[in-house]
Tab-separated table of C-alpha atoms in Angstrom:
chain	number	residue	atom	x	y	z
A	592	UNK	CA	2.130	-14.835	11.946
A	593	UNK	CA	-0.201	-13.129	14.421
A	594	UNK	CA	2.689	-11.738	16.464
A	595	UNK	CA	4.188	-10.279	13.287
A	596	UNK	CA	0.873	-8.617	12.452
A	597	UNK	CA	0.666	-7.147	15.943
A	598	UNK	CA	4.104	-5.572	15.493
A	599	UNK	CA	3.872	-4.202	11.964
A	600	UNK	CA	0.181	-3.337	11.760
A	601	UNK	CA	0.686	-0.188	13.823
A	602	UNK	CA	3.370	1.113	11.443
A	603	UNK	CA	2.654	2.473	7.983
A	604	UNK	CA	4.273	0.711	5.050
A	605	UNK	CA	6.426	3.777	4.356
A	606	UNK	CA	7.679	4.026	7.917
A	607	UNK	CA	8.349	0.285	7.975
A	608	UNK	CA	10.351	0.575	4.741
A	609	UNK	CA	12.313	3.457	6.291
A	610	UNK	CA	13.033	1.384	9.407
A	611	UNK	CA	14.199	-1.523	7.236
A	612	UNK	CA	16.649	0.694	5.358
A	613	UNK	CA	18.003	2.134	8.609
A	614	UNK	CA	18.346	-1.389	9.994
A	615	UNK	CA	20.264	-2.578	6.922
A	616	UNK	CA	22.627	0.387	7.078
A	617	UNK	CA	23.294	-0.201	10.785
A	618	UNK	CA	24.050	-3.850	10.007
A	619	UNK	CA	26.337	-2.769	7.174
A	620	UNK	CA	28.192	-0.365	9.456
A	621	UNK	CA	28.788	-3.210	11.919
A	622	UNK	CA	29.873	-5.665	9.231
A	623	UNK	CA	32.235	-3.144	7.652
A	624	UNK	CA	33.794	-2.501	11.070
A	625	UNK	CA	34.682	-6.198	11.293
A	626	UNK	CA	35.990	-6.249	7.722
A	627	UNK	CA	33.085	-8.193	6.217
A	628	UNK	CA	32.323	-5.539	3.613
A	629	UNK	CA	34.793	-3.910	1.181
A	630	UNK	CA	34.677	-0.397	2.659
A	631	UNK	CA	35.362	1.355	5.947
A	632	UNK	CA	32.465	2.251	8.272
A	633	UNK	CA	33.349	5.956	8.312
A	634	UNK	CA	33.024	6.115	4.521
A	635	UNK	CA	29.605	4.444	4.607
A	636	UNK	CA	28.577	7.048	7.181
A	637	UNK	CA	29.919	9.783	4.884
A	638	UNK	CA	27.891	8.327	1.990
A	639	UNK	CA	24.683	8.380	4.047
A	640	UNK	CA	25.191	11.961	5.235
A	641	UNK	CA	26.109	13.206	1.752
A	642	UNK	CA	23.130	11.569	0.053
A	643	UNK	CA	20.713	12.824	2.713
A	644	UNK	CA	22.122	16.346	2.484
A	645	UNK	CA	21.921	16.561	-1.315
A	646	UNK	CA	18.431	15.066	-1.340
A	647	UNK	CA	17.224	17.467	1.359
A	648	UNK	CA	18.572	20.571	-0.367
A	649	UNK	CA	17.237	19.604	-3.807
A	650	UNK	CA	13.869	18.626	-2.350
A	651	UNK	CA	13.528	21.966	-0.575
A	652	UNK	CA	14.332	23.811	-3.787
A	653	UNK	CA	11.816	21.867	-5.895
A	654	UNK	CA	9.100	21.991	-3.234
A	655	UNK	CA	9.486	25.786	-3.159
A	656	UNK	CA	9.606	26.133	-6.942
A	657	UNK	CA	6.566	23.895	-7.537
A	658	UNK	CA	4.726	25.093	-4.423
A	659	UNK	CA	4.221	21.453	-3.511
A	660	UNK	CA	4.069	19.873	-0.041
A	661	UNK	CA	7.276	18.125	0.979
A	662	UNK	CA	7.187	14.495	2.132
A	663	UNK	CA	10.164	13.811	4.435
A	664	UNK	CA	9.548	10.040	4.556
A	665	UNK	CA	9.859	9.740	0.788
A	666	UNK	CA	13.018	11.859	0.802
A	667	UNK	CA	14.710	9.720	3.465
A	668	UNK	CA	13.678	6.426	1.850
A	669	UNK	CA	15.096	7.436	-1.540
A	670	UNK	CA	18.368	8.700	-0.064
A	671	UNK	CA	18.887	5.559	2.015
A	672	UNK	CA	18.139	3.281	-0.939
A	673	UNK	CA	20.851	5.110	-2.848
A	674	UNK	CA	23.211	4.612	0.086
A	675	UNK	CA	22.622	0.858	-0.184
A	676	UNK	CA	23.217	0.579	-3.928
A	677	UNK	CA	25.952	3.176	-4.593
A	678	UNK	CA	29.345	2.048	-3.320
A	679	UNK	CA	30.680	4.286	-0.509
A	680	UNK	CA	33.711	6.470	-1.262
A	681	UNK	CA	37.216	5.111	-0.922
A	682	UNK	CA	38.425	8.391	0.570
A	683	UNK	CA	37.067	11.685	1.856
A	684	UNK	CA	37.663	13.285	-1.550
A	685	UNK	CA	36.580	10.458	-3.847
A	686	UNK	CA	35.560	12.488	-6.907
A	687	UNK	CA	33.863	9.550	-8.643
A	688	UNK	CA	31.602	8.942	-5.643
A	689	UNK	CA	30.820	12.620	-5.132
A	690	UNK	CA	29.760	13.037	-8.769
A	691	UNK	CA	27.788	9.776	-8.982
A	692	UNK	CA	26.036	10.094	-5.633
A	693	UNK	CA	25.422	13.828	-6.019
A	694	UNK	CA	23.823	13.567	-9.435
A	695	UNK	CA	21.896	10.399	-8.553
A	696	UNK	CA	20.446	12.038	-5.428
A	697	UNK	CA	19.600	15.266	-7.265
A	698	UNK	CA	17.973	13.484	-10.219
A	699	UNK	CA	16.089	11.086	-7.943
A	700	UNK	CA	14.596	13.926	-5.950
A	701	UNK	CA	13.926	16.143	-8.948
A	702	UNK	CA	12.167	13.361	-10.855
A	703	UNK	CA	9.361	13.373	-8.279
A	704	UNK	CA	8.472	16.895	-9.381
A	705	UNK	CA	9.521	17.063	-13.040
A	706	UNK	CA	8.583	13.577	-14.289
A	707	UNK	CA	5.100	13.690	-12.827
A	708	UNK	CA	1.636	13.632	-14.343
A	709	UNK	CA	-1.324	14.718	-12.275
A	710	UNK	CA	1.141	15.495	-9.468
A	711	UNK	CA	2.204	11.819	-9.297
A	712	UNK	CA	5.739	10.751	-10.166
A	713	UNK	CA	6.006	8.163	-12.938
A	714	UNK	CA	9.216	6.361	-12.016
A	715	UNK	CA	10.802	4.936	-8.908
A	716	UNK	CA	12.977	7.919	-7.895
A	717	UNK	CA	16.088	5.982	-6.876
A	718	UNK	CA	15.994	3.840	-10.026
A	719	UNK	CA	15.611	6.905	-12.232
A	720	UNK	CA	18.428	8.794	-10.529
A	721	UNK	CA	20.884	5.917	-10.875
A	722	UNK	CA	19.859	5.051	-14.454
A	723	UNK	CA	20.017	8.658	-15.667
A	724	UNK	CA	23.431	9.193	-14.097
A	725	UNK	CA	24.718	5.964	-15.616
A	726	UNK	CA	23.481	6.796	-19.117
A	727	UNK	CA	24.676	10.418	-18.998
A	728	UNK	CA	27.985	10.082	-17.184
A	729	UNK	CA	28.835	6.404	-17.477
A	730	UNK	CA	28.919	6.067	-13.691
A	731	UNK	CA	26.829	3.149	-12.436
A	732	UNK	CA	25.658	1.795	-9.088
A	733	UNK	CA	27.376	-1.302	-7.688
A	734	UNK	CA	24.309	-2.571	-5.797
A	735	UNK	CA	26.633	-3.559	-2.971
A	736	UNK	CA	23.716	-4.553	-0.749
A	737	UNK	CA	23.492	-7.705	-2.893
A	738	UNK	CA	26.181	-9.634	-1.027
A	739	UNK	CA	25.989	-12.957	0.790
A	740	UNK	CA	26.828	-11.457	4.171
A	741	UNK	CA	23.915	-9.000	3.889
A	742	UNK	CA	21.407	-11.523	2.514
A	743	UNK	CA	19.949	-12.837	5.830
A	744	UNK	CA	19.193	-9.310	6.997
A	745	UNK	CA	17.760	-8.322	3.612
A	746	UNK	CA	15.444	-11.351	3.711
A	747	UNK	CA	14.146	-10.541	7.206
A	748	UNK	CA	13.473	-6.891	6.424
A	749	UNK	CA	12.070	-7.654	2.986
A	750	UNK	CA	9.666	-10.247	4.372
A	751	UNK	CA	8.215	-7.753	6.842
A	752	UNK	CA	7.688	-5.123	4.135
A	753	UNK	CA	6.072	-7.542	1.682
A	754	UNK	CA	3.893	-9.035	4.424
A	755	UNK	CA	2.809	-5.577	5.481
A	756	UNK	CA	1.937	-4.502	1.941
A	757	UNK	CA	0.258	-7.794	0.965
A	758	UNK	CA	2.254	-7.899	-2.266
A	759	UNK	CA	3.304	-11.546	-2.318
A	760	UNK	CA	1.713	-11.930	-5.756
A	761	UNK	CA	3.985	-9.230	-7.156
A	762	UNK	CA	7.074	-10.560	-5.391
A	763	UNK	CA	6.624	-14.157	-6.539
A	764	UNK	CA	5.818	-13.170	-10.122
A	765	UNK	CA	9.074	-11.223	-10.284
A	766	UNK	CA	11.118	-13.793	-8.356
A	767	UNK	CA	10.018	-16.831	-10.371
A	768	UNK	CA	10.418	-15.178	-13.772
A	769	UNK	CA	13.844	-13.767	-12.812
A	770	UNK	CA	15.084	-17.187	-11.688
A	771	UNK	CA	13.717	-18.892	-14.793
A	772	UNK	CA	15.488	-16.296	-16.955
A	773	UNK	CA	18.751	-16.861	-15.097
A	774	UNK	CA	18.506	-20.665	-15.444
A	775	UNK	CA	17.492	-20.466	-19.107
A	776	UNK	CA	20.503	-18.283	-19.840
A	777	UNK	CA	22.829	-20.700	-18.040
A	778	UNK	CA	21.455	-23.660	-20.018
A	779	UNK	CA	21.635	-21.828	-23.367
A	780	UNK	CA	25.336	-21.031	-22.975
A	781	UNK	CA	26.243	-24.354	-21.372
A	782	UNK	CA	26.929	-22.784	-18.004
A	783	UNK	CA	26.523	-24.185	-14.494
A	784	UNK	CA	22.871	-23.766	-13.522
A	785	UNK	CA	23.496	-24.145	-9.781
A	786	UNK	CA	26.306	-21.602	-9.882
A	787	UNK	CA	24.070	-19.201	-11.807
A	788	UNK	CA	21.277	-19.619	-9.267
A	789	UNK	CA	23.694	-19.065	-6.404
A	790	UNK	CA	24.945	-15.920	-8.110
A	791	UNK	CA	21.416	-14.694	-8.755
A	792	UNK	CA	20.201	-15.302	-5.213
A	793	UNK	CA	23.238	-14.593	-3.060
A	794	UNK	CA	25.475	-12.120	-4.841
A	795	UNK	CA	22.781	-10.190	-6.726
A	796	UNK	CA	20.418	-7.591	-5.219
A	797	UNK	CA	17.350	-9.611	-6.274
A	798	UNK	CA	15.687	-9.848	-2.834
A	799	UNK	CA	16.413	-6.247	-1.883
A	800	UNK	CA	15.258	-4.986	-5.261
A	801	UNK	CA	12.013	-6.998	-5.155
A	802	UNK	CA	11.029	-6.214	-1.571
A	803	UNK	CA	12.013	-2.542	-1.340
A	804	UNK	CA	11.981	-0.965	-4.807
A	805	UNK	CA	9.694	-3.103	-6.955
A	806	UNK	CA	6.842	-2.868	-4.439
A	807	UNK	CA	6.781	0.933	-4.206
A	808	UNK	CA	3.003	1.676	-4.193
A	809	UNK	CA	3.210	4.859	-6.296
A	810	UNK	CA	4.615	3.054	-9.338
A	811	UNK	CA	2.874	-0.344	-9.211
A	812	UNK	CA	-0.493	-1.326	-10.712
A	813	UNK	CA	-3.441	-1.511	-8.302
A	814	UNK	CA	-5.035	-4.806	-9.402
A	815	UNK	CA	-3.721	-8.327	-8.803
A	816	UNK	CA	-3.562	-9.453	-12.436
A	817	UNK	CA	-1.731	-6.307	-13.520
A	818	UNK	CA	0.677	-6.618	-10.575
A	819	UNK	CA	1.547	-10.169	-11.587
A	820	UNK	CA	2.119	-9.057	-15.189
A	821	UNK	CA	4.215	-6.130	-13.965
A	822	UNK	CA	6.311	-8.385	-11.724
A	823	UNK	CA	6.884	-10.888	-14.527
A	824	UNK	CA	7.929	-8.169	-16.970
A	825	UNK	CA	10.465	-6.665	-14.568
A	826	UNK	CA	11.656	-10.155	-13.621
A	827	UNK	CA	12.451	-10.955	-17.250
A	828	UNK	CA	14.230	-7.636	-17.807
A	829	UNK	CA	16.154	-8.024	-14.541
A	830	UNK	CA	18.444	-10.594	-16.184
A	831	UNK	CA	21.708	-8.796	-17.148
A	832	UNK	CA	21.966	-10.492	-20.559
A	833	UNK	CA	18.827	-8.726	-21.842
A	834	UNK	CA	19.869	-5.816	-24.014
A	835	UNK	CA	18.774	-3.377	-26.683
A	836	UNK	CA	21.710	-2.778	-28.978
A	837	UNK	CA	24.643	-1.798	-26.826
A	838	UNK	CA	22.489	-0.972	-23.803
A	839	UNK	CA	22.320	-3.930	-21.418
A	840	UNK	CA	19.641	-4.254	-18.781
A	841	UNK	CA	20.347	-3.290	-15.189
A	842	UNK	CA	18.020	-3.540	-12.180
A	843	UNK	CA	17.216	0.152	-12.393
A	844	UNK	CA	16.463	0.081	-16.141
A	845	UNK	CA	14.261	-3.002	-15.703
A	846	UNK	CA	12.286	-1.179	-13.027
A	847	UNK	CA	11.874	1.961	-15.146
A	848	UNK	CA	10.418	-0.072	-18.017
A	849	UNK	CA	8.073	-1.717	-15.537
A	850	UNK	CA	7.052	1.691	-14.171
A	851	UNK	CA	6.211	2.877	-17.673
A	852	UNK	CA	4.073	-0.240	-18.207
A	853	UNK	CA	2.357	0.368	-14.869
A	854	UNK	CA	1.437	3.907	-15.829
A	855	UNK	CA	0.093	2.879	-19.234
A	856	UNK	CA	-2.210	0.219	-17.801
A	857	UNK	CA	-3.211	2.114	-14.660
A	858	UNK	CA	-2.714	5.882	-14.901
A	859	UNK	CA	-2.077	7.517	-11.550
A	860	UNK	CA	-3.743	10.685	-10.302
A	861	UNK	CA	-3.290	12.856	-7.271
A	862	UNK	CA	-6.288	14.870	-6.057
A	863	UNK	CA	-6.319	17.794	-3.676
A	864	UNK	CA	-9.559	17.461	-1.739
A	865	UNK	CA	-11.193	20.187	0.337
A	866	UNK	CA	-13.105	19.378	3.490
A	867	UNK	CA	-16.728	20.410	3.120
A	868	UNK	CA	-17.936	19.196	6.487
A	869	UNK	CA	-18.244	16.295	8.885
A	870	UNK	CA	-21.088	14.432	10.519
A	871	UNK	CA	-20.982	12.240	13.604
A	872	UNK	CA	-22.082	8.701	12.797
A	873	UNK	CA	-21.544	7.182	16.229
A	874	UNK	CA	-19.898	8.301	19.460
A	875	UNK	CA	-16.409	7.889	17.962
A	876	UNK	CA	-17.016	7.599	14.202
A	877	UNK	CA	-17.334	10.492	11.775
A	878	UNK	CA	-18.297	10.846	8.141
A	879	UNK	CA	-15.975	13.385	6.504
A	880	UNK	CA	-17.181	14.933	3.248
A	881	UNK	CA	-14.690	16.303	0.715
A	882	UNK	CA	-15.054	18.127	-2.581
A	883	UNK	CA	-12.702	17.910	-5.545
A	884	UNK	CA	-12.063	20.255	-8.452
A	885	UNK	CA	-11.820	17.238	-10.754
A	886	UNK	CA	-14.194	14.252	-10.710
A	887	UNK	CA	-12.842	10.871	-9.680
A	888	UNK	CA	-13.970	7.783	-11.570
A	889	UNK	CA	-13.949	4.748	-9.304
A	890	UNK	CA	-15.798	1.544	-8.546
A	891	UNK	CA	-17.793	1.119	-5.320
A	892	UNK	CA	-15.542	-0.534	-2.747
A	893	UNK	CA	-12.212	0.846	-3.974
A	894	UNK	CA	-9.721	2.736	-1.818
A	895	UNK	CA	-7.455	5.771	-1.939
A	896	UNK	CA	-4.240	6.651	-0.189
A	897	UNK	CA	-4.747	9.798	1.890
A	898	UNK	CA	-1.786	12.044	2.714
A	899	UNK	CA	-2.103	14.623	5.472
A	900	UNK	CA	1.068	16.506	6.363
A	901	UNK	CA	1.286	17.526	10.019
A	902	UNK	CA	3.881	18.423	12.605
A	903	UNK	CA	5.674	15.687	14.533
A	904	UNK	CA	4.018	12.613	12.998
A	905	UNK	CA	4.273	9.418	14.996
A	906	UNK	CA	5.538	6.043	13.723
A	907	UNK	CA	2.456	5.642	11.528
A	908	UNK	CA	3.469	8.626	9.410
A	909	UNK	CA	1.430	11.045	7.308
A	910	UNK	CA	-0.186	8.628	4.837
A	911	UNK	CA	-2.984	6.132	5.229
A	912	UNK	CA	-5.164	3.907	3.037
A	913	UNK	CA	-8.933	4.256	3.475
A	914	UNK	CA	-11.861	2.924	1.492
A	915	UNK	CA	-13.988	5.535	-0.239
A	916	UNK	CA	-17.267	5.513	1.686
A	917	UNK	CA	-19.202	7.402	-0.986
A	918	UNK	CA	-20.777	6.016	-4.123
A	919	UNK	CA	-19.570	7.045	-7.605
A	920	UNK	CA	-23.072	8.458	-8.051
A	921	UNK	CA	-22.506	11.058	-5.320
A	922	UNK	CA	-20.887	14.417	-6.005
A	923	UNK	CA	-18.627	14.448	-2.939
A	924	UNK	CA	-16.058	11.967	-1.648
A	925	UNK	CA	-16.867	10.562	1.769
A	926	UNK	CA	-14.508	9.057	4.296
A	927	UNK	CA	-15.840	7.097	7.267
A	928	UNK	CA	-13.279	7.133	10.085
A	929	UNK	CA	-13.259	5.735	13.604
A	930	UNK	CA	-11.285	7.819	16.106
A	931	UNK	CA	-9.669	6.598	19.300
A	932	UNK	CA	-8.766	8.563	22.408
A	933	UNK	CA	-5.078	7.664	22.078
A	934	UNK	CA	-5.081	7.422	18.296
A	935	UNK	CA	-2.365	8.274	15.829
A	936	UNK	CA	-1.228	11.803	15.062
A	937	UNK	CA	-2.695	11.342	11.571
A	938	UNK	CA	-6.157	10.659	13.001
A	939	UNK	CA	-5.840	13.538	15.475
A	940	UNK	CA	-4.970	15.957	12.672
A	941	UNK	CA	-7.798	14.560	10.535
A	942	UNK	CA	-10.267	15.169	13.347
A	943	UNK	CA	-9.153	18.778	13.781
A	944	UNK	CA	-9.473	19.653	10.088
A	945	UNK	CA	-11.777	22.588	9.440
A	946	UNK	CA	-13.965	23.238	6.383
A	947	UNK	CA	-11.678	24.578	3.670
A	948	UNK	CA	-8.657	22.563	4.804
A	949	UNK	CA	-7.159	20.239	2.193
A	950	UNK	CA	-5.894	16.674	2.048
A	951	UNK	CA	-4.153	14.807	-0.782
A	952	UNK	CA	-5.709	11.614	-2.167
A	953	UNK	CA	-4.031	9.284	-4.650
A	954	UNK	CA	-3.391	5.669	-5.634
A	955	UNK	CA	-6.934	4.628	-6.442
A	956	UNK	CA	-7.092	0.846	-6.405
A	957	UNK	CA	-8.604	-2.299	-4.981
A	958	UNK	CA	-10.445	-5.398	-6.193
A	959	UNK	CA	-13.055	-5.350	-3.429
A	960	UNK	CA	-15.790	-4.499	-5.910
A	961	UNK	CA	-19.146	-5.901	-6.940
A	962	UNK	CA	-19.111	-8.774	-9.449
A	963	UNK	CA	-20.295	-8.110	-12.982
A	964	UNK	CA	-23.004	-10.777	-12.652
A	965	UNK	CA	-25.857	-8.970	-10.881
A	966	UNK	CA	-27.537	-12.312	-10.123
A	967	UNK	CA	-24.548	-13.594	-8.129
A	968	UNK	CA	-25.545	-14.205	-4.497
A	969	UNK	CA	-23.427	-12.174	-2.088
A	970	UNK	CA	-22.781	-12.189	1.650
A	971	UNK	CA	-21.178	-9.085	3.172
A	972	UNK	CA	-19.506	-9.418	6.597
A	973	UNK	CA	-18.369	-6.153	8.195
A	974	UNK	CA	-16.696	-5.388	11.495
A	975	UNK	CA	-16.894	-1.853	12.907
A	976	UNK	CA	-15.735	0.786	10.470
A	977	UNK	CA	-15.195	-2.036	7.950
A	978	UNK	CA	-18.723	-1.136	6.868
A	979	UNK	CA	-17.390	1.689	4.652
A	980	UNK	CA	-16.863	-0.276	1.407
A	981	UNK	CA	-20.339	-1.745	1.818
A	982	UNK	CA	-21.741	1.726	2.355
A	983	UNK	CA	-20.233	2.711	-1.009
A	984	UNK	CA	-21.631	-0.345	-2.759
A	985	UNK	CA	-25.107	-0.273	-1.223
A	986	UNK	CA	-25.510	3.464	-1.804
A	987	UNK	CA	-24.552	2.849	-5.436
A	988	UNK	CA	-27.209	0.152	-5.719
A	989	UNK	CA	-29.788	2.485	-4.167
A	990	UNK	CA	-28.922	5.324	-6.536
A	991	UNK	CA	-28.977	3.106	-9.618
A	992	UNK	CA	-31.957	1.041	-8.391
A	993	UNK	CA	-29.997	-2.122	-9.096
A	994	UNK	CA	-31.315	-5.137	-7.184
A	995	UNK	CA	-28.826	-7.829	-6.130
A	996	UNK	CA	-29.246	-10.820	-3.775
A	997	UNK	CA	-27.232	-9.576	-0.764
A	998	UNK	CA	-27.212	-10.388	2.951
A	999	UNK	CA	-25.131	-8.163	5.236
A	1000	UNK	CA	-23.746	-9.265	8.620
A	1001	UNK	CA	-22.584	-6.269	10.636
A	1002	UNK	CA	-20.658	-6.753	13.907
A	1003	UNK	CA	-20.072	-4.087	16.544
A	1004	UNK	CA	-19.478	-3.904	20.248
A	1005	UNK	CA	-22.754	-2.152	21.066
A	1006	UNK	CA	-25.802	-0.847	19.150
A	1007	UNK	CA	-24.416	2.673	19.641
A	1008	UNK	CA	-21.511	1.747	17.377
A	1009	UNK	CA	-23.674	1.099	14.298
A	1010	UNK	CA	-22.894	3.447	11.405
A	1011	UNK	CA	-25.070	4.204	8.359
A	1012	UNK	CA	-28.100	2.563	9.983
A	1013	UNK	CA	-30.621	4.718	8.098
A	1014	UNK	CA	-29.095	3.841	4.730
A	1015	UNK	CA	-29.138	0.137	5.586
A	1016	UNK	CA	-32.800	0.380	6.580
A	1017	UNK	CA	-33.581	2.074	3.272
A	1018	UNK	CA	-31.673	-0.660	1.418
A	1019	UNK	CA	-33.865	-3.275	3.067
A	1020	UNK	CA	-37.003	-1.382	2.080
A	1021	UNK	CA	-36.000	-0.530	-1.496
A	1022	UNK	CA	-33.705	-3.407	-2.490
A	1023	UNK	CA	-34.522	-6.222	-0.074
A	1024	UNK	CA	-30.984	-6.262	1.371
A	1025	UNK	CA	-31.212	-7.931	4.771
A	1026	UNK	CA	-28.865	-6.807	7.540
A	1027	UNK	CA	-28.112	-9.068	10.501
A	1028	UNK	CA	-26.555	-7.142	13.391
A	1029	UNK	CA	-24.214	-8.705	15.939
A	1030	UNK	CA	-23.259	-7.090	19.257
A	1031	UNK	CA	-20.591	-8.478	21.583
A	1032	UNK	CA	-21.832	-6.168	24.357
A	1033	UNK	CA	-25.456	-5.623	23.351
A	1034	UNK	CA	-26.920	-3.731	26.321
A	1035	UNK	CA	-30.353	-2.509	25.300
A	1036	UNK	CA	-30.962	-3.559	21.691
A	1037	UNK	CA	-33.212	-1.001	19.926
A	1038	UNK	CA	-36.595	-2.144	18.678
A	1039	UNK	CA	-35.548	-1.509	15.084
A	1040	UNK	CA	-32.846	-4.212	15.441
A	1041	UNK	CA	-34.904	-7.166	16.686
A	1042	UNK	CA	-32.868	-9.866	14.945
A	1043	UNK	CA	-29.511	-8.955	16.521
A	1044	UNK	CA	-27.253	-11.843	17.554
A	1045	UNK	CA	-24.369	-12.036	20.066
A	1046	UNK	CA	-21.872	-13.122	17.408
A	1047	UNK	CA	-21.644	-14.030	13.732
A	1048	UNK	CA	-21.010	-17.756	13.783
A	1049	UNK	CA	-21.146	-20.475	11.160
A	1050	UNK	CA	-24.530	-21.456	12.570
A	1051	UNK	CA	-25.872	-17.931	12.235
A	1052	UNK	CA	-24.648	-17.672	8.644
A	1053	UNK	CA	-26.230	-21.020	7.724
A	1054	UNK	CA	-29.510	-20.031	9.356
A	1055	UNK	CA	-29.748	-16.619	7.723
A	1056	UNK	CA	-28.373	-17.712	4.341
A	1057	UNK	CA	-29.522	-21.289	3.680
A	1058	UNK	CA	-27.936	-21.258	0.208
A	1059	UNK	CA	-24.577	-20.005	1.558
A	1060	UNK	CA	-22.660	-22.541	-0.544
A	1061	UNK	CA	-23.739	-20.647	-3.671
A	1062	UNK	CA	-22.565	-17.259	-2.376
A	1063	UNK	CA	-19.470	-15.130	-2.693
A	1064	UNK	CA	-18.380	-13.726	0.673
A	1065	UNK	CA	-16.944	-10.224	1.157
A	1066	UNK	CA	-15.033	-9.609	4.417
A	1067	UNK	CA	-14.104	-6.127	5.644
A	1068	UNK	CA	-12.763	-5.060	9.008
A	1069	UNK	CA	-9.730	-5.389	11.307
A	1070	UNK	CA	-7.165	-7.989	10.326
A	1071	UNK	CA	-8.003	-10.298	13.237
A	1072	UNK	CA	-11.665	-10.320	12.288
A	1073	UNK	CA	-10.945	-10.964	8.605
A	1074	UNK	CA	-8.610	-13.898	9.288
A	1075	UNK	CA	-11.056	-15.363	11.833
A	1076	UNK	CA	-13.872	-15.361	9.277
A	1077	UNK	CA	-11.588	-16.839	6.625
A	1078	UNK	CA	-11.125	-19.803	8.973
A	1079	UNK	CA	-14.863	-20.030	9.690
A	1080	UNK	CA	-15.694	-20.011	5.985
A	1081	UNK	CA	-12.994	-22.583	5.268
A	1082	UNK	CA	-14.601	-24.884	7.853
A	1083	UNK	CA	-17.883	-24.319	6.006
A	1084	UNK	CA	-16.170	-25.593	2.819
A	1085	UNK	CA	-16.347	-22.205	1.092
A	1086	UNK	CA	-13.632	-22.163	-1.626
A	1087	UNK	CA	-10.998	-19.433	-1.363
A	1088	UNK	CA	-11.999	-18.122	-4.775
A	1089	UNK	CA	-15.418	-17.308	-3.292
A	1090	UNK	CA	-13.931	-15.147	-0.510
A	1091	UNK	CA	-12.855	-11.537	-1.067
A	1092	UNK	CA	-11.119	-9.656	1.713
A	1093	UNK	CA	-10.596	-5.993	2.463
A	1094	UNK	CA	-8.898	-4.917	5.664
A	1095	UNK	CA	-6.675	-2.087	6.795
A	1096	UNK	CA	-3.566	-2.691	8.922
A	1097	UNK	CA	-4.126	-0.730	12.084
A	1098	UNK	CA	-7.232	1.309	12.880
A	1099	UNK	CA	-5.589	3.698	15.354
């Protein structure tokens, strides 16, 4: 699994999804050339070009009319999804295809602007475009990607996307409920259960639907329990025998109902934040301070998705997830960011932002929050800029004067890499929160950090926290660090339910 992480961690989830769709269409072109798919390769190419062209034109028009920033990644992803679920034309003047694909592309793109609350679209664009066209014109998508010959490639691409997004809970909730529904239907009508399962897994778009469309971050709930409920609901509605009157369920209708549920239980907001200023925390880490016209209600330790449009973005794209470094008690939103010399174009643009420049923040979420029981013993373990959620939580405790039994282990390469040191010192003085620093390349350890250790080991944890077995552990930092500490804690017989993780794929 480590080699997979090393490959995908440097690519944003959106760019990875785009690459998967391109990969599937290239595979389909090859298979159609050898007669393995029921259309000619030139007509699949025509479908792709037509859908991209309509989507691009409509997106430009709406972006101009609404004075909204355009997101090319989202446009391409939606158009390519449509190319994989709408059957290609049978000729160069296939009127049915031109009408279906044209309206589906136009409605998909337009829904991002029209069916939006707080500048966030409510429904999966591709699902809405196909469903609306089907209901209005009686022209439906064939979901041709759900064929046996495409299945191995769909599984490979889908696995990478789900692994990247850490949405296995959502996928399995949907998958299990959908299969149970299919089997229950087969049993109730006296059908062949194995044949029904084969049909549901091989000749239905279940895997593609679950890995590419169901997991779209904009339209899914942020918390684990709600995601599981959401996945189960869509999984039940995914079965084609579910109907309301004469309207029978389709994959796109099932997803739209799920999207509506997601919005009701976790309303989405998009904020336009203005840079107020920045402060250097360490030699390569900055604290960026933003203001917002509208207040944001959040819990200490939660994250936002940050979108920063810029010219010629690299493979990591224009969007990134970062923990909110500020406390809900503070008036501004803070973002602690580590910059690298050869970092991503996103980070380079972020570093060159000037006061008054704006950035878009959305998709508030995350379960990496303090427990309700203030007497619960906690151990925080942070690596590098992974300190940011703990900065949010500890600053909140300082501002509210709430005392909790917390020990923080903070690992860096050198003492010069320590961020928020003054706040941590104040937390020790005011709240009794002990911080144990670890430096892999210590050099000259400052006098104010006399208890620094070379590494955070099981022995160090046991020595500093004698009652460690009674604690809940919070891990935040690079993926390699988080997984390493999960193994250490497992060897210490710490149950998984007492370990909470928070990491970000790729810090470049």
